[in-house]
Tab-separated table of C-alpha atoms in Angstrom:
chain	number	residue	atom	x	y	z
A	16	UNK	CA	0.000	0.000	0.000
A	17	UNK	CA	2.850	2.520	1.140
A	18	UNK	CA	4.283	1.691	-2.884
A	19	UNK	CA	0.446	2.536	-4.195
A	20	UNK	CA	0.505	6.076	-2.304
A	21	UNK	CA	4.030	7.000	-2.966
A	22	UNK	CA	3.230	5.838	-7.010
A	23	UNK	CA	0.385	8.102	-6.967
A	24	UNK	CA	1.959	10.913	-5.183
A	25	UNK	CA	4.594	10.646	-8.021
A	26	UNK	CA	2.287	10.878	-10.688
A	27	UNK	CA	-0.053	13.790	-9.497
A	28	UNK	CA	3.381	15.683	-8.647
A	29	UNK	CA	4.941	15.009	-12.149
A	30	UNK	CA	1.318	15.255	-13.675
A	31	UNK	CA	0.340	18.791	-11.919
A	32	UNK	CA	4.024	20.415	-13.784
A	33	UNK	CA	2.919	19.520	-17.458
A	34	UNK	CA	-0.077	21.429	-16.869
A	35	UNK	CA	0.287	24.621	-15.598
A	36	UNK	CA	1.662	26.963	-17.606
A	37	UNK	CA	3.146	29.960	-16.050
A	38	UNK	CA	4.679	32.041	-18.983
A	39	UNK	CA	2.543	34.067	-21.942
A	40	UNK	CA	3.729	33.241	-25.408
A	41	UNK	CA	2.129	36.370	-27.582
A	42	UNK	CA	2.883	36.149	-31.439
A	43	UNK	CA	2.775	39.363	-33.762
A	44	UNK	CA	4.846	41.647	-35.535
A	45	UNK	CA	8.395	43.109	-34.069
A	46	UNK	CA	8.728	46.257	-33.225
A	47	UNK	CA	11.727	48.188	-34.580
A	48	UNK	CA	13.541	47.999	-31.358
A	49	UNK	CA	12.835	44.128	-31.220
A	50	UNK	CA	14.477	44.088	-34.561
A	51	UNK	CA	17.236	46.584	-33.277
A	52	UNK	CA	18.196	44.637	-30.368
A	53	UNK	CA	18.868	41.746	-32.403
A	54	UNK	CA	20.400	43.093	-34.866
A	55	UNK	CA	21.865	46.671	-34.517
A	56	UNK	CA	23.131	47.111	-37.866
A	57	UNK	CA	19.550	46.037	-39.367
A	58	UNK	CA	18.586	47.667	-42.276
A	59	UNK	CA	14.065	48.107	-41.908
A	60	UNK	CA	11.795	50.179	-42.513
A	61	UNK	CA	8.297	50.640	-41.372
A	62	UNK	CA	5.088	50.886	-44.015
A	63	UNK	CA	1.759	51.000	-42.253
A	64	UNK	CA	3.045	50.066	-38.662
A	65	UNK	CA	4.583	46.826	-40.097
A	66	UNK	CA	8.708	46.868	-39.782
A	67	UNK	CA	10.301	45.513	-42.721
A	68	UNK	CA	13.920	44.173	-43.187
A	69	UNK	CA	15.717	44.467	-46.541
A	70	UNK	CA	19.538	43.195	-47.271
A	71	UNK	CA	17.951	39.716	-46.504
A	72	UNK	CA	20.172	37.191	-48.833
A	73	UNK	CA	16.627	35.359	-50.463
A	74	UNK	CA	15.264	38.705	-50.816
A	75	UNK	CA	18.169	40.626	-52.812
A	76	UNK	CA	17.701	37.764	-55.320
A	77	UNK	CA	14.237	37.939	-56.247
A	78	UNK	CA	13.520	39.577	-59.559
A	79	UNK	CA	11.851	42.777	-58.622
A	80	UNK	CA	9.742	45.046	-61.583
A	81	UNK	CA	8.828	48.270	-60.701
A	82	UNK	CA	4.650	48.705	-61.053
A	83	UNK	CA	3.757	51.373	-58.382
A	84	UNK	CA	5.003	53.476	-56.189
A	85	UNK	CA	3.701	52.906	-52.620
A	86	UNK	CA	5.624	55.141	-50.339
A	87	UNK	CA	7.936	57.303	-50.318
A	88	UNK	CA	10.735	56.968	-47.377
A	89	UNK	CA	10.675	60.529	-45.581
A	90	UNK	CA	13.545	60.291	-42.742
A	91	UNK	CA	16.423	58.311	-42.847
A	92	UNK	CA	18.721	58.177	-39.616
A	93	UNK	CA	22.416	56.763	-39.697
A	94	UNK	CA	23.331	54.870	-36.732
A	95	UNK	CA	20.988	54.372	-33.932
């Protein structure tokens, strides 16, 4: 019986850690900053509150046409 309990007790303890889940996982897009801190010589700019990154390897070779213009860049800062 004392095997039982302790087998139980084991299980409930081990059982009771898989299910609670203390931290907050949020997904969305970075903020400049985010992007920043990971990479301080980053090269983004933000269209519409959404930070993009360019002088990505995949992107650079992509054949790009020019259709429209959709912005125009209006500050550009050196350094950070």
């Amino acid at each position: 019986m004392p095997k039982m309990m302790i087998a139980v007790a084991m299980f409930v303890w081990v059982l009771s850690g898989c299910g609670l889940n203390s931290g907050s996982n949020t997904t969305g897009n970075p903020t400049a900053n985010d992007v920043l801190n990971a990479n301080p010589a980053a090269n983004i700019f933000m269209y519409q509150d959404i930070i993009y990154s360019a002088g990505i390897d995949w992107v650079d070779e992509l054949t790009l046409t020019k259709d429209k213009e959709i912005t125009v860049v209006i500050e550009q800062q050196k350094g950070r």
